[in-house]
PDB file of C-alpha atoms in Angstrom:
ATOM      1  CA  UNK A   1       7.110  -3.448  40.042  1.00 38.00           C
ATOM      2  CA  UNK A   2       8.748  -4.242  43.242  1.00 37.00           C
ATOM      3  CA  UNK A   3       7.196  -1.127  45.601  1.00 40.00           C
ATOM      4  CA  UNK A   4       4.471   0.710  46.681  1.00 39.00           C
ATOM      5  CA  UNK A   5       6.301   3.916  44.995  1.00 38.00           C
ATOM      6  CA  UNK A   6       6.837   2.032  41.175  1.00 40.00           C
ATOM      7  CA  UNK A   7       2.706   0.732  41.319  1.00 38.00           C
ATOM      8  CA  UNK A   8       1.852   4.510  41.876  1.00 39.00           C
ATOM      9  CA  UNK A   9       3.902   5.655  38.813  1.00 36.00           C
ATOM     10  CA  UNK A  10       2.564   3.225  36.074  1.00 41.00           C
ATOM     11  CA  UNK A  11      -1.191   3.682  38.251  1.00 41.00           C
ATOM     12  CA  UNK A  12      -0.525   7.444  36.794  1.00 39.00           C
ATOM     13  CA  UNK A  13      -0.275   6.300  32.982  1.00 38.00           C
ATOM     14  CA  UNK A  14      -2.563   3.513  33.023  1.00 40.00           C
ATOM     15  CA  UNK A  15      -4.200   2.349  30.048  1.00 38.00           C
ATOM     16  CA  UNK A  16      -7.149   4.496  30.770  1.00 37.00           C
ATOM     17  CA  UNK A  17      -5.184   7.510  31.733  1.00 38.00           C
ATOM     18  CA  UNK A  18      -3.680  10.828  30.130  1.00 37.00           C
ATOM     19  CA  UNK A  19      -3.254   9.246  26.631  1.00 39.00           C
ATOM     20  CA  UNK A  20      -4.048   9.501  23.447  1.00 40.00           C
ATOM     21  CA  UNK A  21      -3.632  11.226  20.040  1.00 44.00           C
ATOM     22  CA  UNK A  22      -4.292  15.227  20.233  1.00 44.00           C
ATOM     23  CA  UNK A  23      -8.024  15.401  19.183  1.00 43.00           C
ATOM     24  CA  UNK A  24      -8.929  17.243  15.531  1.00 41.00           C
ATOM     25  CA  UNK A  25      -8.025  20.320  15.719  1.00 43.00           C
ATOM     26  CA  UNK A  26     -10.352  22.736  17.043  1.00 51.00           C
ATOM     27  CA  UNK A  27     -11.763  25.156  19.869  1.00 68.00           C
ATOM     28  CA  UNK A  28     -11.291  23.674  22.838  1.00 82.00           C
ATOM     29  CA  UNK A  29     -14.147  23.078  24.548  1.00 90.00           C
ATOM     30  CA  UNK A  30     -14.172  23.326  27.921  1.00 92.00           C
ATOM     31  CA  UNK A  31     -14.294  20.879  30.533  1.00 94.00           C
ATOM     32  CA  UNK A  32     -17.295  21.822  34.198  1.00 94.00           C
ATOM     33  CA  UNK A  33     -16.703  20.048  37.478  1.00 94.00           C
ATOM     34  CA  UNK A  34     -20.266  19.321  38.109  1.00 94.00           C
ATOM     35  CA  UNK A  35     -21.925  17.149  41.103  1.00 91.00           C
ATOM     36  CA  UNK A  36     -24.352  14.041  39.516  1.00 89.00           C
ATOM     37  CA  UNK A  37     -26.881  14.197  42.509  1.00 79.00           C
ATOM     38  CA  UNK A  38     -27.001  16.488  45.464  1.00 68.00           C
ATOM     39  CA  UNK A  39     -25.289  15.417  48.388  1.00 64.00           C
ATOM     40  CA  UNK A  40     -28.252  15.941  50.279  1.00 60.00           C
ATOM     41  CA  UNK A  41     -29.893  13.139  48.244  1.00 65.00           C
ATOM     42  CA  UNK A  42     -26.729  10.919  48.388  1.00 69.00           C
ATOM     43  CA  UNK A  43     -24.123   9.960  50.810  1.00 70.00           C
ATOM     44  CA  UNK A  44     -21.957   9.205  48.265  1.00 72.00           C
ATOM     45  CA  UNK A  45     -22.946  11.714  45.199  1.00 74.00           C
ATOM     46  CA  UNK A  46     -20.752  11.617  42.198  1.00 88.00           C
ATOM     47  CA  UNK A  47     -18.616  13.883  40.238  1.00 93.00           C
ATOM     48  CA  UNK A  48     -18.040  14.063  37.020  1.00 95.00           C
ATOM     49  CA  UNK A  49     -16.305  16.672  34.442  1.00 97.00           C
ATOM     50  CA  UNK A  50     -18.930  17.782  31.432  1.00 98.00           C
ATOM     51  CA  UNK A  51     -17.846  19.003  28.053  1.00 97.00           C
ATOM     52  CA  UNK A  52     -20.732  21.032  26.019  1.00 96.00           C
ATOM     53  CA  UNK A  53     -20.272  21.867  22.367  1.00 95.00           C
ATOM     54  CA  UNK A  54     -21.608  25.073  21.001  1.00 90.00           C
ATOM     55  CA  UNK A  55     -24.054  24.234  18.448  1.00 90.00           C
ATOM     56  CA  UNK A  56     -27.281  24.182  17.726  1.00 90.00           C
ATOM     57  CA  UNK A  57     -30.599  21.431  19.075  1.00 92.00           C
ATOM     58  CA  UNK A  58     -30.565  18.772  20.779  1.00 96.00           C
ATOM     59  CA  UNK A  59     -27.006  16.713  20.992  1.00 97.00           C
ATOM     60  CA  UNK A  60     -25.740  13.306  21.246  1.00 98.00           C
ATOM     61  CA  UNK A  61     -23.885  12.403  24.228  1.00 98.00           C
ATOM     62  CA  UNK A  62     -21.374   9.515  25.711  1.00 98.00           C
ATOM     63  CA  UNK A  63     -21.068   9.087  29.021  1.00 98.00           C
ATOM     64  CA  UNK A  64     -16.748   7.955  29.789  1.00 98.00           C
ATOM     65  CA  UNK A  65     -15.689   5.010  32.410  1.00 97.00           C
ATOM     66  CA  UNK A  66     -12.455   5.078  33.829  1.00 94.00           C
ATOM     67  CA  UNK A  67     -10.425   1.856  34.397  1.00 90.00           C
ATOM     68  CA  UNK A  68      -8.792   0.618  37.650  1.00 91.00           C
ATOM     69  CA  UNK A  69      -6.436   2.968  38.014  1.00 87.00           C
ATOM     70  CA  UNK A  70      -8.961   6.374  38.308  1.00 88.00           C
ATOM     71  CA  UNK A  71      -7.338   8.946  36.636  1.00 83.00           C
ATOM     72  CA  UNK A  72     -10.565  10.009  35.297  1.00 90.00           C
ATOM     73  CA  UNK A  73      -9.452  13.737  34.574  1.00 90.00           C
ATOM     74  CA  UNK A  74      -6.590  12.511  32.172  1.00 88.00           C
ATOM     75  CA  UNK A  75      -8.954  10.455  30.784  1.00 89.00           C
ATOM     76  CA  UNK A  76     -11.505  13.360  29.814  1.00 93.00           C
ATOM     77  CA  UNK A  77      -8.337  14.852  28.544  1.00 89.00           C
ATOM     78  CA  UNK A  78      -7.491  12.305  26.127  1.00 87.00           C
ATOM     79  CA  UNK A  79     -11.201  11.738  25.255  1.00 92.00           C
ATOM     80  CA  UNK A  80     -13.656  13.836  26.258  1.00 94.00           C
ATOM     81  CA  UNK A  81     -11.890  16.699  24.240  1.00 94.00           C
ATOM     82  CA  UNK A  82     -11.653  14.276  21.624  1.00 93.00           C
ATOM     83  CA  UNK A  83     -15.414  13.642  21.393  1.00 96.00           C
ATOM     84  CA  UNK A  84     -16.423  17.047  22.914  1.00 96.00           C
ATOM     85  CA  UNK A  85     -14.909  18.244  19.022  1.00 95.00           C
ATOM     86  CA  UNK A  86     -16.516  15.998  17.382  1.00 96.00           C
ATOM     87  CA  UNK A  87     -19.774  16.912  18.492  1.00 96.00           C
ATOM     88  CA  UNK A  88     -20.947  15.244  21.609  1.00 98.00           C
ATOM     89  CA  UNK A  89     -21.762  16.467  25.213  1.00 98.00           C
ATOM     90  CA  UNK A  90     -19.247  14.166  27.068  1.00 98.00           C
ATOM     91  CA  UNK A  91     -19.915  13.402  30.635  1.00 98.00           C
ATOM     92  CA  UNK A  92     -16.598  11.675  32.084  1.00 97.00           C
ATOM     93  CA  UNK A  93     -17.570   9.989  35.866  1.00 96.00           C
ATOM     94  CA  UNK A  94     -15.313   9.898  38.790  1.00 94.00           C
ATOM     95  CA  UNK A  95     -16.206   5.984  40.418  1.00 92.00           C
ATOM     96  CA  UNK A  96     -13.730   6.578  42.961  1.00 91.00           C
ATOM     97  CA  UNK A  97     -13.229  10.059  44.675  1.00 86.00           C
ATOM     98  CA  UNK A  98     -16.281  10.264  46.494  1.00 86.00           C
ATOM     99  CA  UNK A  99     -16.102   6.845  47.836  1.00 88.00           C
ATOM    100  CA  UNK A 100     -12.253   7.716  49.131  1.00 88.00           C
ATOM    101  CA  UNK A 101     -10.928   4.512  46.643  1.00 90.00           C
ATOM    102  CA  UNK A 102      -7.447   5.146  44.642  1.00 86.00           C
ATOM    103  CA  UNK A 103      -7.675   2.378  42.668  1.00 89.00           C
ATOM    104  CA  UNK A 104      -9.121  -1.628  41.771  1.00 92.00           C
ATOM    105  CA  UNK A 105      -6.567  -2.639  40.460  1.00 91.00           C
ATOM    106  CA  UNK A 106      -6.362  -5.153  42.797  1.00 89.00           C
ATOM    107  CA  UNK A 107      -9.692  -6.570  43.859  1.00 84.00           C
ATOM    108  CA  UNK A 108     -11.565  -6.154  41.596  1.00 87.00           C
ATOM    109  CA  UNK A 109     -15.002  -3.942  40.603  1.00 89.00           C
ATOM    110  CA  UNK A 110     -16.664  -1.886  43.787  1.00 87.00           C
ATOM    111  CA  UNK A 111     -20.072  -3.287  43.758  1.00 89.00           C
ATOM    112  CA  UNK A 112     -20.970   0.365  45.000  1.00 87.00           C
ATOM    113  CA  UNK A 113     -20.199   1.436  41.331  1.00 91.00           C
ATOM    114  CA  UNK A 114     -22.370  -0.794  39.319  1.00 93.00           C
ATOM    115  CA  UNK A 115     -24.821   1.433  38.787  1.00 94.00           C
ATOM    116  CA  UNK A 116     -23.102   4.482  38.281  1.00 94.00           C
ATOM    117  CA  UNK A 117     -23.253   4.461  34.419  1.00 96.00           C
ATOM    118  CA  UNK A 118     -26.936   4.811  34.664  1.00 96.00           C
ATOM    119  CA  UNK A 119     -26.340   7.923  37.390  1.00 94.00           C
ATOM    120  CA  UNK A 120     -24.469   9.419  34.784  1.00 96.00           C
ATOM    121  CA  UNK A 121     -27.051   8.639  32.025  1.00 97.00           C
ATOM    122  CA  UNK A 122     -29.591  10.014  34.542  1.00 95.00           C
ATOM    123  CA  UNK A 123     -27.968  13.500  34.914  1.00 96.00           C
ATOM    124  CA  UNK A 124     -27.633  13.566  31.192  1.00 97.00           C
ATOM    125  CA  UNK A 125     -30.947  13.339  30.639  1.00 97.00           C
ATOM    126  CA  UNK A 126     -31.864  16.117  32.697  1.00 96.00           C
ATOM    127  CA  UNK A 127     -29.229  18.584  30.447  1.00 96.00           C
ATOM    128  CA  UNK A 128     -31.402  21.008  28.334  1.00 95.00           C
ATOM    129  CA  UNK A 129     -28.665  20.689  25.543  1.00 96.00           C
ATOM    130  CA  UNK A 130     -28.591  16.571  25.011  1.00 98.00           C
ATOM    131  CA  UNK A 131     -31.060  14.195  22.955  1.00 98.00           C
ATOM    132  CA  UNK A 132     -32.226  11.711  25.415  1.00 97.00           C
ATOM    133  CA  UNK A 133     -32.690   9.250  23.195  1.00 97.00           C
ATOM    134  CA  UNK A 134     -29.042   9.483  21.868  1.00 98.00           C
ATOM    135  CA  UNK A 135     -26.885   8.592  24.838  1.00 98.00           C
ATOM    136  CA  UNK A 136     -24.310   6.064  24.723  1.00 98.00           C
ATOM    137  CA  UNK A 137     -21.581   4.675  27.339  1.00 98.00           C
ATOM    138  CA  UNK A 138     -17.747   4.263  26.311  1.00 98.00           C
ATOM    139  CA  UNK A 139     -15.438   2.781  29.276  1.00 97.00           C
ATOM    140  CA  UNK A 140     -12.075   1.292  29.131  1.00 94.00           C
ATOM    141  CA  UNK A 141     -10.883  -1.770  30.937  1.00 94.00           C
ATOM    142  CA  UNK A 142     -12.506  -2.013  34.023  1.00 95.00           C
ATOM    143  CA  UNK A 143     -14.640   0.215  32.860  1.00 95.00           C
ATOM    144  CA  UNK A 144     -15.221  -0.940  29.684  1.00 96.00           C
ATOM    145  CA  UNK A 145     -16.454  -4.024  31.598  1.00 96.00           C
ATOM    146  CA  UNK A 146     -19.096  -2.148  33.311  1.00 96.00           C
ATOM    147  CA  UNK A 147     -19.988  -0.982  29.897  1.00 97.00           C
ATOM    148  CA  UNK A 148     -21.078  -4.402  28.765  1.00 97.00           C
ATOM    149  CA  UNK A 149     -22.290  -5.229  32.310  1.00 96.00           C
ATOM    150  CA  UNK A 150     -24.710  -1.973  32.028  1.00 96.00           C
ATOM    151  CA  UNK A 151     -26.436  -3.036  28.484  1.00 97.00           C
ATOM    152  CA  UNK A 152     -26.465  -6.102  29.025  1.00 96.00           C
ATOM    153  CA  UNK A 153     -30.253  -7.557  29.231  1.00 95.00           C
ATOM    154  CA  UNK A 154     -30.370  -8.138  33.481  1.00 92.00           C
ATOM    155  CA  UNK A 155     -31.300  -6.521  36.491  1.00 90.00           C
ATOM    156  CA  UNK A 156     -28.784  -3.278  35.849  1.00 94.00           C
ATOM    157  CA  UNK A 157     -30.527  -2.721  32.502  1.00 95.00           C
ATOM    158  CA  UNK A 158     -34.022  -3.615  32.764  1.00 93.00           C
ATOM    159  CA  UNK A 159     -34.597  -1.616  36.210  1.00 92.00           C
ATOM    160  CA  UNK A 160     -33.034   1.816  34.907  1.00 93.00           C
ATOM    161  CA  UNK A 161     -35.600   4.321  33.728  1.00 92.00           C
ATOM    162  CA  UNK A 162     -33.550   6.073  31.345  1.00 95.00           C
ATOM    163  CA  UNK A 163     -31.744   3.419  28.087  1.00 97.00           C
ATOM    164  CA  UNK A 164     -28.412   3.793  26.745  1.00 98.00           C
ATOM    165  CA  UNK A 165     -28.463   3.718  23.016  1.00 98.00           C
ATOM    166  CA  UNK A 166     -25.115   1.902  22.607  1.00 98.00           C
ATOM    167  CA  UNK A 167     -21.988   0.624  24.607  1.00 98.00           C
ATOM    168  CA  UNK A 168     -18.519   0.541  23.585  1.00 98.00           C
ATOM    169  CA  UNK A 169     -15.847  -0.913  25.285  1.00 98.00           C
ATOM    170  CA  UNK A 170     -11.743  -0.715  24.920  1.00 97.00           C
ATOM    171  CA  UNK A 171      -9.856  -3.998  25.929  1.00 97.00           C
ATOM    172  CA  UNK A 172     -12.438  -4.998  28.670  1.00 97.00           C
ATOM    173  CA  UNK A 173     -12.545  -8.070  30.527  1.00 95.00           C
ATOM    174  CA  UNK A 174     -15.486 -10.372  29.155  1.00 95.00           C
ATOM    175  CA  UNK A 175     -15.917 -12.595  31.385  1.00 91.00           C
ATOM    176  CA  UNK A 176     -18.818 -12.651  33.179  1.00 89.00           C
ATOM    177  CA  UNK A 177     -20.765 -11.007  30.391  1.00 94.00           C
ATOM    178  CA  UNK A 178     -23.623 -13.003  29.324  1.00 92.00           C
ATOM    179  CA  UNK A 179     -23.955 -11.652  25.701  1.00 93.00           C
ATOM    180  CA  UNK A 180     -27.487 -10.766  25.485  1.00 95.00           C
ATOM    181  CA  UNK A 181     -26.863  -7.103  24.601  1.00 97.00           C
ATOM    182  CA  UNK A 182     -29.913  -4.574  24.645  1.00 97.00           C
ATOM    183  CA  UNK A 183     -28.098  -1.966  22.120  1.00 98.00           C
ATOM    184  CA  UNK A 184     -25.701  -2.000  19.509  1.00 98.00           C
ATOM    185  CA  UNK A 185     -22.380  -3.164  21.064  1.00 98.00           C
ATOM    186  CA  UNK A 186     -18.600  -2.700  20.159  1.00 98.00           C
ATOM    187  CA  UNK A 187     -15.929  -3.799  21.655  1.00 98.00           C
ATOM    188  CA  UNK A 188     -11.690  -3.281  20.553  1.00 98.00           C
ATOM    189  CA  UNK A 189      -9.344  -5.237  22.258  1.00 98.00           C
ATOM    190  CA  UNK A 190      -5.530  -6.278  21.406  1.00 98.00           C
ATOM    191  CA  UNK A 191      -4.582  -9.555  20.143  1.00 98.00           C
ATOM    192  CA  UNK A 192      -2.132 -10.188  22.359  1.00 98.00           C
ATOM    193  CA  UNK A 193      -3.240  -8.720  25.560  1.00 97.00           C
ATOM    194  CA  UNK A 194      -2.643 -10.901  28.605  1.00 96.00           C
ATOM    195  CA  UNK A 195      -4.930  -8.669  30.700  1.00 95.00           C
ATOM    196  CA  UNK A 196      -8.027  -9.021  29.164  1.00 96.00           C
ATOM    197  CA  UNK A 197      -7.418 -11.363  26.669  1.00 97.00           C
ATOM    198  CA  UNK A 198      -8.809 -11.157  23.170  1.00 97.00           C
ATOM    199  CA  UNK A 199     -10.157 -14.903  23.168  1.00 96.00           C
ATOM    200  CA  UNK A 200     -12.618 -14.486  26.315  1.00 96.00           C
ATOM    201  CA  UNK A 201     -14.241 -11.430  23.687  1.00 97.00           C
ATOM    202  CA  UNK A 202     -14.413 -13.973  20.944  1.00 96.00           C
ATOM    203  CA  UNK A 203     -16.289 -16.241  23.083  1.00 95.00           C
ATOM    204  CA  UNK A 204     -18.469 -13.396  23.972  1.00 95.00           C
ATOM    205  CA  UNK A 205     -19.218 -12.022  20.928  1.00 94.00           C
ATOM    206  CA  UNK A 206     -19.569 -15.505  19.148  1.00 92.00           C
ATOM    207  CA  UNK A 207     -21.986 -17.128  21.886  1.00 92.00           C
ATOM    208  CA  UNK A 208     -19.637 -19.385  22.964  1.00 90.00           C
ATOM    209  CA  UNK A 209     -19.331 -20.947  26.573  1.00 89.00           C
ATOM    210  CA  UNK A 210     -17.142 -19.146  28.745  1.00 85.00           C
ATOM    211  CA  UNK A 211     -15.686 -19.773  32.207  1.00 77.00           C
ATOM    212  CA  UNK A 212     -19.042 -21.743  32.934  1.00 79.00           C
ATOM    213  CA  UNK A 213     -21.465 -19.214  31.508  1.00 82.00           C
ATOM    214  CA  UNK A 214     -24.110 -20.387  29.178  1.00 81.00           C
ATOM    215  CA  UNK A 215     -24.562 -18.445  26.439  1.00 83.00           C
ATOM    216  CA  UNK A 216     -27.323 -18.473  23.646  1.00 80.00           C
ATOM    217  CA  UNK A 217     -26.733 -17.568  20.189  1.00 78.00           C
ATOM    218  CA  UNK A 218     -29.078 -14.724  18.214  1.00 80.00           C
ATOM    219  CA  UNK A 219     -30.325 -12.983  21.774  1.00 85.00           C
ATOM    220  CA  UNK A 220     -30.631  -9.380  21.684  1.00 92.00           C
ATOM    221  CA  UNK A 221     -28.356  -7.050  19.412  1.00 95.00           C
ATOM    222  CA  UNK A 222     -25.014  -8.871  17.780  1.00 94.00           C
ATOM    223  CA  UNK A 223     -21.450  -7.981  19.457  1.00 96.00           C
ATOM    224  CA  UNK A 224     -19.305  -6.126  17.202  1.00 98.00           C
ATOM    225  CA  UNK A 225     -15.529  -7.305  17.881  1.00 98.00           C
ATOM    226  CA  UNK A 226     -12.445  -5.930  16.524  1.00 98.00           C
ATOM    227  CA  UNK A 227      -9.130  -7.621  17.571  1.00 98.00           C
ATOM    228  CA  UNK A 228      -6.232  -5.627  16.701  1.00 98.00           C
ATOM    229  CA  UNK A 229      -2.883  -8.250  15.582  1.00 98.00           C
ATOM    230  CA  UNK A 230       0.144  -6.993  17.138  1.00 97.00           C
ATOM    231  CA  UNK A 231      -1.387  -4.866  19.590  1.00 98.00           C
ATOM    232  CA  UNK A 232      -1.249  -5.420  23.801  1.00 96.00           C
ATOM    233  CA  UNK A 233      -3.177  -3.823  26.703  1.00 94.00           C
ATOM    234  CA  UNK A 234      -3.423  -0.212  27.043  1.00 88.00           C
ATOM    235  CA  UNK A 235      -2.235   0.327  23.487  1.00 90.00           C
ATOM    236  CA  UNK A 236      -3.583   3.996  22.985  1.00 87.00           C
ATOM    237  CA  UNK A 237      -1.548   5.278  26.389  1.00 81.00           C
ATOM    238  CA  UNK A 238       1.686   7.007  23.897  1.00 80.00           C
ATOM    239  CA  UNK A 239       3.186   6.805  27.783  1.00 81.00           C
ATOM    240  CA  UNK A 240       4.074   3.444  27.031  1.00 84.00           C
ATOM    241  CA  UNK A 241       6.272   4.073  23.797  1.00 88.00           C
ATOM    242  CA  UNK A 242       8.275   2.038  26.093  1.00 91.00           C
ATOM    243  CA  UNK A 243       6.431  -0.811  27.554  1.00 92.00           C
ATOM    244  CA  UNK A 244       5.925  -1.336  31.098  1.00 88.00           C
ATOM    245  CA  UNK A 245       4.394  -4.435  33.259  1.00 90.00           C
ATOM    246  CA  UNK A 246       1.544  -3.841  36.002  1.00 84.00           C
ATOM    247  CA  UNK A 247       0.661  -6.716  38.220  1.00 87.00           C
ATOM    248  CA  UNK A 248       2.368  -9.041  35.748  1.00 89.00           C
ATOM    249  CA  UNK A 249       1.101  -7.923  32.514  1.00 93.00           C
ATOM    250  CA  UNK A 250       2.422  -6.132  29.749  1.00 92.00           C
ATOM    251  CA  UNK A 251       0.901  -2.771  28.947  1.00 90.00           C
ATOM    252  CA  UNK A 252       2.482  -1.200  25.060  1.00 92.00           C
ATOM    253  CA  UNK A 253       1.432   1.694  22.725  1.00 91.00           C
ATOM    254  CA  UNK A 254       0.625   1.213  19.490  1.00 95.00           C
ATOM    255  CA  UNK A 255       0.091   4.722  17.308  1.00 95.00           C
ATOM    256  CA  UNK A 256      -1.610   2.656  14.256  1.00 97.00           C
ATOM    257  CA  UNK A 257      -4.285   0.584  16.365  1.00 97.00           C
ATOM    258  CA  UNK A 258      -4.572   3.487  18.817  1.00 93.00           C
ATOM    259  CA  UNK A 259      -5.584   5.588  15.654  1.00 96.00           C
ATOM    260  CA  UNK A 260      -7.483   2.657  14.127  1.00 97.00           C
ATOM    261  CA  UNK A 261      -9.291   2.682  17.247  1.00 97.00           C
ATOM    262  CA  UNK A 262      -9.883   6.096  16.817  1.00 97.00           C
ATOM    263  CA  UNK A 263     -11.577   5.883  13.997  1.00 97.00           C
ATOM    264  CA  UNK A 264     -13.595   2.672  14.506  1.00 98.00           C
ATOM    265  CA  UNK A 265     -15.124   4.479  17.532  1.00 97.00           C
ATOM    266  CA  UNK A 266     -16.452   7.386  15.293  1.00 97.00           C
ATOM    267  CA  UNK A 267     -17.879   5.377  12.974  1.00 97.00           C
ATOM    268  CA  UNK A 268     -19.811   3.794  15.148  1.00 98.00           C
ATOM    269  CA  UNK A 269     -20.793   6.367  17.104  1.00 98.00           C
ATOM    270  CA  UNK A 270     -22.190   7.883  14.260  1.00 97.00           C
ATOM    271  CA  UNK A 271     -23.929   4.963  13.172  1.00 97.00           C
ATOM    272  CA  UNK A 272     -25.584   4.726  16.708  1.00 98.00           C
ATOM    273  CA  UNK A 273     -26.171   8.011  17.853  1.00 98.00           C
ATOM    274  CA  UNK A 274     -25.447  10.153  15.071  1.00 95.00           C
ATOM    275  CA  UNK A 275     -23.666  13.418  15.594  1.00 83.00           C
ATOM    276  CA  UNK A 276     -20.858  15.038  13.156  1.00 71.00           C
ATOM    277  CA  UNK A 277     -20.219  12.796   9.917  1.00 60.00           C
ATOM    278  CA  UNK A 278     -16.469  12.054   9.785  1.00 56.00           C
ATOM    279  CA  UNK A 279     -14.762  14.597   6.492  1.00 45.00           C
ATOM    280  CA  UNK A 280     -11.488  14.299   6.866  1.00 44.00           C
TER     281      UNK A 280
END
C-alpha cells in the first residue's frame, strides 16, 4: 500500500478481523460491553465484549486476543459467536481503546498489554457462571503471540494468581518464545506465511535454537503444531478471497484450512477444557 488511506482499509480486514465461517447454527447469543476493572482502580481499565450461554453449572471459558490491527469487535463476531454456540463464556479484550492505540502493526507489542490476558482471566474468574479451573486463552497473530508469551513458564505466568488451562494460538510469531509451556499448547500456522513464518514454530515446538534462544527439550507440556500446506497469513479472513499485501506480506483466504482450523480448535478445546462434544 502506498498511503495512509490504503493501510486503513486492509487494517479493517486484517487477519484477526471480521472473518470467518458463520458459526453452527444456533441462537445467537448475545454479545455485553463490560469494563475488566473499575476505572477507579485503573487508569487504564479494560474493555472487553462477554458472550454467556444459557445452560446449566459451571462453564468453560476462552478468553480472545486481537492482532495488530484491533478490530476486536469483528473479531468477537467471527469467534466469540462461534465459541459462545458451542458452549463457552467468551470474553473478547480490547488491548487498544483504552490506551488511545489504533494499531501495532508497526512497532511492535505495547509492553502496557502484556499482562492483559491474565486481567481478562482475572475478571473471568470472578463470573458466577464460569469454571475457574477451565479457562483457556485463544489470540491470533500478535495476539496469538501473547498467548504463548502468557503460558509460558516466566515471570507473566508464575506471578498471576489465577492459571490458564490451555493456550492456542493462530499464525503467531514464535520468536521469542522459550518453549517451556505450563499448559497444553496449540498452535496453527500457514506453510507459506511470510509474516510469521511456519519454520520459527517448528523450531519452537521441536526445541530447537532460535534467533539466539536456548531452548531445552522435554520442559513443561509438549507444543502441538499444525502447519497447513498451501495456506498464507490471515487465511480464515474470507475478505481476502482476493489476496492483499500489508507491510510487504501477503495475507490470502483459504475456506479448507480456515475450516480445518475450525475444527482442530474444537477438538482441542474439548480435550482441554471440556465443554460441548463435537456431533456433527
Amino acid at each position: 500500500m502506498t498511503n495512509c488511506a490504503g493501510l486503513a482499509t486492509l487494517l479493517t480486514v486484517l487477519l484477526v478481523g471480521n472473518a470467518g465461517g458463520k458459526p453452527a447454527a444456533a441462537a445467537e447469543i448475545p454479545a455485553a460491553l463490560v469494563e475488566l476493572e473499575s476505572p477507579l482502580t485503573n487508569t487504564q481499565p479494560l474493555q472487553g465484549l462477554l458472550r454467556r450461554p444459557e445452560r446449566p453449572g459451571l462453564l468453560p471459558a476462552v478468553v480472545l486476543l486481537h492482532g495488530c490491527g484491533g478490530l476486536w469487535r469483528e473479531l468477537d463476531e467471527r469467534w466469540g459467536k462461534r465459541l459462545a454456540a458451542w458452549g463457552y463464556v467468551t470474553l473478547t479484550v480490547d488491548r487498544f481503546g483504552p490506551r488511545g492505540i489504533s494499531n501495532t502493526c508497526i512497532g511492535g507489542v505495547p509492553a502496557a498489554t502484556i499482562h492483559d490476558a491474565y486481567r481478562a482471566l482475572s475478571f473471568l474468574t470472578r463470573q458466577s457462571q464460569v469454571d475457574p479451573e477451565r479457562i483457556a486463552v485463544v489470540g491470533f497473530s500478535q495476539g496469538g503471540w501473547l498467548a504463548l508469551l502468557s503460558v509460558e513458564r516466566g515471570a507473566i505466568e508464575r506471578y498471576a494468581t489465577e492459571k490458564f488451562r490451555a493456550a492456542v494460538a493462530f499464525y503467531p510469531r514464535c520468536l521469542g518464545i522459550k518453549g517451556n509451556m505450563t499448559v497444553p499448547t496449540l498452535i496453527m500456522v500457514g506453510e507459506l506465511d511470510d509474516w510469521t513464518p511456519a519454520q520459527e514454530c517448528r523450531n519452537l515446538a521441536e526445541g530447537r535454537d532460535d534467533d539466539g534462544i536456548s531452548r531445552q527439550q522435554g520442559l513443561g507440556y509438549p507444543i502441538q503444531l499444525i502447519v497447513y500446506p498451501g495456506a498464507y497469513h490471515g487465511f480464515d479472513v474470507p475478505q481476502y478471497r482476493t489476496p492483499g499485501r500489508l507491510l510487504g506480506h501477503l495475507l490470502e483466504f483459504n475456506e479448507q484450512v480456515r475450516d480445518q482450523s475450525i475444527d482442530a480448535l474444537r477438538k482441542f478445546l474439548y480435550a482441554t477444557i471440556g465443554g460441548q462434544e463435537k456431533t456433527q
